[in-house]
Amino acid sequence: SPDPVIIGSPLQYVITANNSGPDYVTSLTLTDVLPPSVSIVSTTTSLGTLSVSGNTVTVFVAERQWSWIQARITVVPFAAGTITNQAQVSSGVHDPDLSDRLDQEDTLVKLPTNLGVTLTGLPDRLLNGQETSFTATVRNTGPGEATQARVSGWLPPALDLVSVATSQGSVYASGSQYYSWYIGTIPVGGMTTAVVSARANAASTACTTATASSYETDTNPSNNSASTCVSIFPAADITVTKTDWPDPVHVGDDVIYVVGVANKGPDPATSVTLVDTLPTEADFVSTTCTQGGFTLSGHSLVWDVGSLGAGTDSMATVTMRTVTTTTLVNAASAFSEIDDPTPDDNTALQYTMV
């Protein structure tokens, strides 16, 4: 044990001799012939005297009253391949069954490996609520193959795991922040990749880590882990709506525009401003709003909304008096100092027939 064993690592043999009777055994000799490609580290025996000559370990037991003895030999293999250890017993008492006096054990000695991990994240700058992908690449530069290779990955709280796609092996995910990628065997010079998709849930500098391991000893464990970071910025999805009443409207009558500005989140929007471009074929009468204030410059009405929390909205009414038959066009656009992931819905148009 263990089997297989990595070259240069300890390997222990346990040799047990049993006496099934019916008589006592006298002058028992247990001989263990070790493979030539190992170095002996330590030897012990539960009974008798033990001696070592080259790669042969001998245990001699003169006592009569015993049912079993056990020798333990620890070695270090220094060559790769399959090695064989052969042990046998002999005594001065007749044995009616000689078939079990000899046993051997084969052990596979493997070369160490060198796994290296790289981790990249793209995009490395994103808005809260958007997705990014991390590519984990595992290479084996040898000198031996890597078996039972796996990668453990951790995401920070600001990122939620969406999916993991691999070129080899299988993936187990636990919760929103941990995944285990079982690769299997990576040959010398082999490479395999996994693409980890994650969604941002908070503004932060988010760093993720991936660590590779295998059954074999790694000659350079310092490159078994890799980390990378992405920058997550606040996001506020501002939307604008506009309606009119009445429509159509008679010349000389008033038309009322209702303008709504909302923040769908996920973060609060600050310094929200709405610019309402009023139609030139009508005269401004009045305006009201649920928050903030207005500035009128010509036919441009600027509404300083202020802050809008995620999931909140505000409303304004603008009254205009028609002066001629035409189709009025009223356009309103809003923005804030927080990045908007979907700016296409920041503008609303309203046509009114006079």
CSV table of N, CA and C in Angstrom, one decimal, residues 83-211:
chain,number,residue,atom,x,y,z
A,83,ILE,N,6.6,-3.6,-10.2
A,83,ILE,CA,7.6,-4.3,-9.4
A,83,ILE,C,6.9,-5.5,-8.7
A,84,THR,N,7.7,-6.5,-8.3
A,84,THR,CA,7.1,-7.7,-7.7
A,84,THR,C,7.9,-8.0,-6.4
A,85,ASN,N,7.1,-8.3,-5.4
A,85,ASN,CA,7.7,-8.7,-4.1
A,85,ASN,C,7.2,-10.1,-3.8
A,86,GLN,N,8.1,-11.0,-3.5
A,86,GLN,CA,7.8,-12.4,-3.3
A,86,GLN,C,8.2,-12.8,-1.9
A,87,ALA,N,7.2,-13.4,-1.1
A,87,ALA,CA,7.5,-13.9,0.2
A,87,ALA,C,7.2,-15.4,0.3
A,88,GLN,N,7.9,-16.1,1.2
A,88,GLN,CA,7.7,-17.5,1.4
A,88,GLN,C,8.1,-17.9,2.8
A,89,VAL,N,7.5,-19.0,3.3
A,89,VAL,CA,7.8,-19.5,4.7
A,89,VAL,C,8.2,-20.9,4.6
A,90,SER,N,9.0,-21.3,5.6
A,90,SER,CA,9.5,-22.7,5.7
A,90,SER,C,9.6,-23.0,7.2
A,91,SER,N,9.5,-24.3,7.5
A,91,SER,CA,9.6,-24.7,8.9
A,91,SER,C,10.1,-26.1,9.0
A,92,GLY,N,10.4,-26.5,10.3
A,92,GLY,CA,10.9,-27.9,10.5
A,92,GLY,C,9.7,-28.9,10.7
A,93,VAL,N,8.5,-28.4,10.5
A,93,VAL,CA,7.3,-29.3,10.8
A,93,VAL,C,6.7,-29.6,9.4
A,94,HIS,N,6.2,-30.8,9.3
A,94,HIS,CA,5.5,-31.2,8.1
A,94,HIS,C,4.3,-30.4,7.8
A,95,ASP,N,4.2,-29.9,6.6
A,95,ASP,CA,3.0,-29.1,6.2
A,95,ASP,C,2.2,-29.8,5.2
A,96,PRO,N,0.9,-30.2,5.5
A,96,PRO,CA,0.1,-31.0,4.6
A,96,PRO,C,-0.3,-30.2,3.3
A,97,ASP,N,-0.2,-28.8,3.4
A,97,ASP,CA,-0.6,-28.0,2.3
A,97,ASP,C,0.5,-27.0,2.0
A,98,LEU,N,1.2,-27.3,0.9
A,98,LEU,CA,2.4,-26.4,0.6
A,98,LEU,C,2.0,-25.3,-0.4
A,99,SER,N,0.7,-25.3,-0.9
A,99,SER,CA,0.3,-24.4,-1.9
A,99,SER,C,0.3,-22.9,-1.5
A,100,ASP,N,0.1,-22.7,-0.2
A,100,ASP,CA,0.0,-21.3,0.3
A,100,ASP,C,1.2,-20.9,1.1
A,101,ARG,N,2.4,-21.5,0.8
A,101,ARG,CA,3.6,-21.1,1.5
A,101,ARG,C,4.3,-20.0,0.7
A,102,LEU,N,3.9,-19.7,-0.5
A,102,LEU,CA,4.5,-18.7,-1.3
A,102,LEU,C,3.5,-17.7,-1.8
A,103,ASP,N,3.8,-16.4,-1.8
A,103,ASP,CA,2.8,-15.4,-2.3
A,103,ASP,C,3.7,-14.3,-2.8
A,104,GLN,N,3.1,-13.6,-3.8
A,104,GLN,CA,3.8,-12.4,-4.3
A,104,GLN,C,2.8,-11.3,-4.6
A,105,GLU,N,3.3,-10.1,-4.6
A,105,GLU,CA,2.4,-8.9,-4.8
A,105,GLU,C,3.1,-8.0,-5.9
A,106,ASP,N,2.3,-7.7,-6.9
A,106,ASP,CA,2.7,-6.7,-7.9
A,106,ASP,C,2.2,-5.3,-7.6
A,107,THR,N,3.1,-4.4,-7.8
A,107,THR,CA,2.8,-3.0,-7.5
A,107,THR,C,3.2,-2.1,-8.7
A,108,LEU,N,2.3,-1.2,-9.1
A,108,LEU,CA,2.6,-0.3,-10.2
A,108,LEU,C,3.3,0.9,-9.6
A,109,VAL,N,4.5,1.2,-10.1
A,109,VAL,CA,5.2,2.4,-9.7
A,109,VAL,C,5.0,3.5,-10.8
A,110,LYS,N,4.5,4.6,-10.5
A,110,LYS,CA,4.2,5.6,-11.5
A,110,LYS,C,5.1,6.8,-11.4
A,111,LEU,N,5.3,7.5,-12.5
A,111,LEU,CA,6.1,8.7,-12.5
A,111,LEU,C,5.2,9.9,-11.9
A,112,PRO,N,5.8,10.9,-11.4
A,112,PRO,CA,5.1,12.0,-10.9
A,112,PRO,C,4.6,12.8,-12.1
A,113,THR,N,3.7,13.8,-11.8
A,113,THR,CA,3.2,14.6,-12.9
A,113,THR,C,3.4,16.1,-12.5
A,114,ASN,N,3.1,17.0,-13.4
A,114,ASN,CA,3.1,18.4,-13.2
A,114,ASN,C,1.9,19.1,-13.9
A,115,LEU,N,0.9,19.3,-13.1
A,115,LEU,CA,-0.3,20.0,-13.6
A,115,LEU,C,-0.2,21.5,-13.4
A,116,GLY,N,-0.6,22.2,-14.4
A,116,GLY,CA,-0.6,23.7,-14.4
A,116,GLY,C,-1.9,24.2,-14.7
A,117,VAL,N,-2.4,25.2,-14.0
A,117,VAL,CA,-3.7,25.8,-14.2
A,117,VAL,C,-3.6,27.2,-14.6
A,118,THR,N,-4.4,27.6,-15.6
A,118,THR,CA,-4.5,29.0,-16.0
A,118,THR,C,-6.0,29.4,-15.9
A,119,LEU,N,-6.3,30.6,-15.6
A,119,LEU,CA,-7.7,31.0,-15.5
A,119,LEU,C,-7.9,32.4,-16.0
A,120,THR,N,-8.8,32.6,-17.0
A,120,THR,CA,-9.0,34.0,-17.5
A,120,THR,C,-10.5,34.2,-17.5
A,121,GLY,N,-10.9,35.5,-17.4
A,121,GLY,CA,-12.2,35.9,-17.3
A,121,GLY,C,-12.5,37.0,-18.4
A,122,LEU,N,-13.6,36.8,-19.2
A,122,LEU,CA,-14.0,37.7,-20.2
A,122,LEU,C,-15.5,37.7,-20.3
A,123,PRO,N,-16.1,38.9,-20.3
A,123,PRO,CA,-15.4,40.2,-20.1
A,123,PRO,C,-15.0,40.4,-18.7
A,124,ASP,N,-13.9,41.2,-18.5
A,124,ASP,CA,-13.4,41.4,-17.1
A,124,ASP,C,-14.0,42.7,-16.5
A,125,ARG,N,-14.8,43.4,-17.3
A,125,ARG,CA,-15.5,44.5,-16.8
A,125,ARG,C,-17.0,44.4,-17.2
A,126,LEU,N,-17.9,44.3,-16.2
A,126,LEU,CA,-19.3,44.1,-16.6
A,126,LEU,C,-20.2,44.8,-15.6
A,127,LEU,N,-21.5,44.9,-15.9
A,127,LEU,CA,-22.4,45.5,-15.1
A,127,LEU,C,-23.1,44.5,-14.2
A,128,ASN,N,-23.6,44.9,-13.1
A,128,ASN,CA,-24.4,44.1,-12.2
A,128,ASN,C,-25.6,43.5,-13.0
A,129,GLY,N,-25.7,42.2,-12.9
A,129,GLY,CA,-26.8,41.5,-13.6
A,129,GLY,C,-26.4,40.9,-14.9
A,130,GLN,N,-25.2,41.3,-15.4
A,130,GLN,CA,-24.7,40.7,-16.6
A,130,GLN,C,-23.9,39.4,-16.4
A,131,GLU,N,-23.6,38.7,-17.4
A,131,GLU,CA,-22.8,37.4,-17.3
A,131,GLU,C,-21.4,37.6,-17.8
A,132,THR,N,-20.5,36.8,-17.2
A,132,THR,CA,-19.1,36.7,-17.6
A,132,THR,C,-18.7,35.3,-17.7
A,133,SER,N,-17.6,34.9,-18.4
A,133,SER,CA,-17.2,33.6,-18.5
A,133,SER,C,-15.7,33.5,-18.1
A,134,PHE,N,-15.4,32.4,-17.3
A,134,PHE,CA,-14.1,32.1,-16.9
A,134,PHE,C,-13.6,30.8,-17.6
A,135,THR,N,-12.5,30.9,-18.2
A,135,THR,CA,-11.9,29.7,-18.9
A,135,THR,C,-10.8,29.1,-18.1
A,136,ALA,N,-11.0,27.9,-17.6
A,136,ALA,CA,-9.9,27.2,-16.8
A,136,ALA,C,-9.3,26.2,-17.7
A,137,THR,N,-7.9,26.3,-17.9
A,137,THR,CA,-7.2,25.4,-18.7
A,137,THR,C,-6.2,24.6,-17.8
A,138,VAL,N,-6.2,23.3,-18.0
A,138,VAL,CA,-5.3,22.5,-17.2
A,138,VAL,C,-4.4,21.7,-18.1
A,139,ARG,N,-3.1,21.8,-17.9
A,139,ARG,CA,-2.1,21.2,-18.7
A,139,ARG,C,-1.2,20.3,-17.9
A,140,ASN,N,-0.8,19.1,-18.4
A,140,ASN,CA,0.1,18.2,-17.8
A,140,ASN,C,1.4,18.1,-18.5
A,141,THR,N,2.5,18.6,-17.9
A,141,THR,CA,3.8,18.6,-18.6
A,141,THR,C,4.6,17.4,-18.1
A,142,GLY,N,4.0,16.5,-17.4
A,142,GLY,CA,4.7,15.2,-17.1
A,142,GLY,C,5.7,15.4,-15.9
A,143,PRO,N,6.6,14.4,-15.8
A,143,PRO,CA,6.9,13.3,-16.8
A,143,PRO,C,5.9,12.2,-16.9
A,144,GLY,N,5.0,12.1,-16.0
A,144,GLY,CA,4.0,11.0,-16.0
A,144,GLY,C,2.6,11.5,-16.3
A,145,GLU,N,1.7,10.6,-16.6
A,145,GLU,CA,0.3,10.9,-16.9
A,145,GLU,C,-0.3,11.3,-15.5
A,146,ALA,N,-1.4,12.1,-15.6
A,146,ALA,CA,-2.1,12.4,-14.4
A,146,ALA,C,-3.5,11.7,-14.4
A,147,THR,N,-3.7,10.9,-13.4
A,147,THR,CA,-4.9,10.1,-13.3
A,147,THR,C,-5.8,10.7,-12.1
A,148,GLN,N,-7.1,10.4,-12.2
A,148,GLN,CA,-8.0,11.0,-11.2
A,148,GLN,C,-7.9,12.5,-11.1
A,149,ALA,N,-7.6,13.1,-12.2
A,149,ALA,CA,-7.4,14.6,-12.1
A,149,ALA,C,-8.7,15.3,-11.9
A,150,ARG,N,-8.7,16.3,-11.2
A,150,ARG,CA,-9.9,17.1,-10.9
A,150,ARG,C,-9.6,18.6,-10.6
A,151,VAL,N,-10.6,19.4,-10.8
A,151,VAL,CA,-10.4,20.9,-10.5
A,151,VAL,C,-11.5,21.3,-9.6
A,152,SER,N,-11.2,22.0,-8.5
A,152,SER,CA,-12.2,22.5,-7.6
A,152,SER,C,-12.2,24.0,-7.8
A,153,GLY,N,-13.4,24.6,-8.0
A,153,GLY,CA,-13.5,26.0,-8.3
A,153,GLY,C,-14.4,26.7,-7.4
A,154,TRP,N,-14.1,27.9,-7.0
A,154,TRP,CA,-14.8,28.8,-6.1
A,154,TRP,C,-15.1,30.1,-6.7
A,155,LEU,N,-16.4,30.5,-6.6
A,155,LEU,CA,-16.8,31.9,-7.1
A,155,LEU,C,-17.0,32.7,-5.8
A,156,PRO,N,-16.8,34.0,-5.9
A,156,PRO,CA,-17.1,34.9,-4.8
A,156,PRO,C,-18.6,35.2,-4.7
A,157,PRO,N,-19.0,35.7,-3.5
A,157,PRO,CA,-20.5,35.9,-3.3
A,157,PRO,C,-21.1,36.9,-4.4
A,158,ALA,N,-20.3,37.7,-5.0
A,158,ALA,CA,-20.8,38.7,-6.0
A,158,ALA,C,-21.1,38.0,-7.3
A,159,LEU,N,-20.8,36.7,-7.5
A,159,LEU,CA,-21.1,36.0,-8.7
A,159,LEU,C,-21.9,34.7,-8.4
A,160,ASP,N,-22.9,34.4,-9.3
A,160,ASP,CA,-23.6,33.2,-9.1
A,160,ASP,C,-23.3,32.3,-10.3
A,161,LEU,N,-23.1,31.0,-10.0
A,161,LEU,CA,-22.8,30.1,-11.0
A,161,LEU,C,-24.0,29.8,-11.9
A,162,VAL,N,-23.7,29.9,-13.3
A,162,VAL,CA,-24.8,29.6,-14.2
A,162,VAL,C,-24.6,28.3,-14.9
A,163,SER,N,-23.4,28.0,-15.4
A,163,SER,CA,-23.2,26.7,-16.1
A,163,SER,C,-21.7,26.5,-16.1
A,164,VAL,N,-21.3,25.2,-16.4
A,164,VAL,CA,-19.9,24.8,-16.6
A,164,VAL,C,-19.9,23.9,-17.8
A,165,ALA,N,-19.2,24.2,-18.9
A,165,ALA,CA,-19.0,23.4,-20.1
A,165,ALA,C,-17.6,22.9,-20.1
A,166,THR,N,-17.4,21.6,-20.3
A,166,THR,CA,-16.0,21.1,-20.3
A,166,THR,C,-15.7,20.3,-21.6
A,167,SER,N,-14.4,20.3,-21.9
A,167,SER,CA,-14.0,19.5,-23.0
A,167,SER,C,-13.7,18.0,-22.6
A,168,GLN,N,-13.8,17.7,-21.4
A,168,GLN,CA,-13.5,16.4,-20.9
A,168,GLN,C,-14.0,16.2,-19.5
A,169,GLY,N,-14.6,15.1,-19.1
A,169,GLY,CA,-15.0,14.8,-17.8
A,169,GLY,C,-16.4,15.3,-17.5
A,170,SER,N,-16.7,15.4,-16.2
A,170,SER,CA,-18.1,15.7,-15.7
A,170,SER,C,-17.9,16.8,-14.6
A,171,VAL,N,-19.0,17.4,-14.3
A,171,VAL,CA,-19.0,18.5,-13.3
A,171,VAL,C,-20.1,18.3,-12.3
A,172,TYR,N,-19.8,18.6,-11.0
A,172,TYR,CA,-20.7,18.6,-9.9
A,172,TYR,C,-20.7,20.0,-9.3
A,173,ALA,N,-21.9,20.6,-9.3
A,173,ALA,CA,-22.0,22.0,-8.7
A,173,ALA,C,-22.8,21.9,-7.4
A,174,SER,N,-22.3,22.7,-6.4
A,174,SER,CA,-22.9,22.8,-5.1
A,174,SER,C,-23.2,24.2,-4.8
A,175,GLY,N,-24.5,24.5,-4.7
A,175,GLY,CA,-24.9,25.9,-4.5
A,175,GLY,C,-24.5,26.8,-5.7
A,176,SER,N,-24.3,28.1,-5.4
A,176,SER,CA,-24.1,29.1,-6.4
A,176,SER,C,-22.6,29.5,-6.5
A,177,GLN,N,-21.8,29.0,-5.6
A,177,GLN,CA,-20.4,29.4,-5.6
A,177,GLN,C,-19.3,28.3,-5.8
A,178,TYR,N,-19.7,27.0,-5.8
A,178,TYR,CA,-18.7,26.0,-5.8
A,178,TYR,C,-19.0,25.0,-6.9
A,179,TYR,N,-18.0,24.5,-7.6
A,179,TYR,CA,-18.1,23.4,-8.6
A,179,TYR,C,-16.9,22.5,-8.5
A,180,SER,N,-17.1,21.3,-8.8
A,180,SER,CA,-16.0,20.3,-8.9
A,180,SER,C,-16.0,19.6,-10.2
A,181,TRP,N,-14.9,19.8,-10.9
A,181,TRP,CA,-14.8,19.3,-12.3
A,181,TRP,C,-13.9,18.0,-12.3
A,182,TYR,N,-14.5,16.8,-12.5
A,182,TYR,CA,-13.7,15.6,-12.5
A,182,TYR,C,-13.3,15.4,-13.9
A,183,ILE,N,-12.0,15.4,-14.2
A,183,ILE,CA,-11.4,15.3,-15.5
A,183,ILE,C,-11.1,13.9,-15.9
A,184,GLY,N,-10.5,13.1,-15.0
A,184,GLY,CA,-10.1,11.7,-15.3
A,184,GLY,C,-8.6,11.7,-15.6
A,185,THR,N,-8.2,11.2,-16.7
A,185,THR,CA,-6.8,11.0,-17.0
A,185,THR,C,-6.3,12.1,-18.0
A,186,ILE,N,-5.2,12.8,-17.7
A,186,ILE,CA,-4.6,13.7,-18.7
A,186,ILE,C,-3.2,13.2,-19.0
A,187,PRO,N,-3.0,12.8,-20.3
A,187,PRO,CA,-1.7,12.3,-20.7
A,187,PRO,C,-0.6,13.3,-20.6
A,188,VAL,N,0.6,12.9,-20.7
A,188,VAL,CA,1.8,13.8,-20.8
A,188,VAL,C,1.6,14.7,-22.0
A,189,GLY,N,1.7,16.0,-21.8
A,189,GLY,CA,1.5,17.0,-22.9
A,189,GLY,C,0.0,17.3,-23.2
A,190,GLY,N,-0.9,16.7,-22.4
A,190,GLY,CA,-2.3,16.9,-22.7
A,190,GLY,C,-2.8,18.2,-22.0
A,191,MET,N,-4.0,18.6,-22.6
A,191,MET,CA,-4.6,19.8,-22.1
A,191,MET,C,-6.1,19.7,-22.1
A,192,THR,N,-6.8,20.2,-21.2
A,192,THR,CA,-8.3,20.2,-21.2
A,192,THR,C,-8.8,21.5,-20.6
A,193,THR,N,-10.0,21.9,-21.0
A,193,THR,CA,-10.5,23.2,-20.6
A,193,THR,C,-12.0,23.1,-20.1
A,194,ALA,N,-12.3,24.1,-19.3
A,194,ALA,CA,-13.7,24.2,-18.8
A,194,ALA,C,-14.1,25.7,-18.9
A,195,VAL,N,-15.3,26.0,-19.4
A,195,VAL,CA,-15.8,27.4,-19.4
A,195,VAL,C,-16.9,27.5,-18.4
A,196,VAL,N,-16.6,28.4,-17.4
A,196,VAL,CA,-17.5,28.6,-16.3
A,196,VAL,C,-18.3,29.9,-16.5
A,197,SER,N,-19.6,29.9,-16.6
A,197,SER,CA,-20.4,31.1,-16.8
A,197,SER,C,-21.0,31.5,-15.5
A,198,ALA,N,-20.9,32.8,-15.2
A,198,ALA,CA,-21.4,33.3,-13.9
A,198,ALA,C,-22.1,34.6,-14.1
A,199,ARG,N,-23.1,34.9,-13.3
A,199,ARG,CA,-23.9,36.1,-13.4
A,199,ARG,C,-23.6,37.0,-12.2
A,200,ALA,N,-23.3,38.3,-12.4
A,200,ALA,CA,-23.0,39.2,-11.3
A,200,ALA,C,-24.3,39.5,-10.6
A,201,ASN,N,-24.2,39.6,-9.2
A,201,ASN,CA,-25.4,40.0,-8.4
A,201,ASN,C,-25.1,41.2,-7.5
A,202,ALA,N,-23.9,41.8,-7.6
A,202,ALA,CA,-23.6,42.9,-6.8
A,202,ALA,C,-22.3,43.6,-7.4
A,203,ALA,N,-22.3,44.9,-7.2
A,203,ALA,CA,-21.1,45.7,-7.7
A,203,ALA,C,-19.9,45.3,-6.7
A,204,SER,N,-18.8,44.9,-7.4
A,204,SER,CA,-17.7,44.5,-6.6
A,204,SER,C,-16.5,44.2,-7.5
A,205,THR,N,-15.3,44.0,-6.9
A,205,THR,CA,-14.2,43.4,-7.5
A,205,THR,C,-14.3,41.9,-7.1
A,206,ALA,N,-14.6,41.1,-8.1
A,206,ALA,CA,-14.9,39.7,-7.8
A,206,ALA,C,-13.8,38.8,-8.3
A,207,CYS,N,-13.2,38.0,-7.4
A,207,CYS,CA,-12.1,37.1,-7.8
A,207,CYS,C,-12.5,35.7,-7.6
A,208,THR,N,-12.1,34.8,-8.6
A,208,THR,CA,-12.4,33.4,-8.5
A,208,THR,C,-11.1,32.6,-8.6
A,209,THR,N,-11.2,31.4,-8.1
A,209,THR,CA,-10.0,30.5,-8.0
A,209,THR,C,-10.3,29.1,-8.5
A,210,ALA,N,-9.4,28.5,-9.2
A,210,ALA,CA,-9.5,27.1,-9.6
A,210,ALA,C,-8.2,26.4,-9.2
A,211,THR,N,-8.4,25.2,-8.6
A,211,THR,CA,-7.2,24.4,-8.1
A,211,THR,C,-7.3,23.0,-8.7
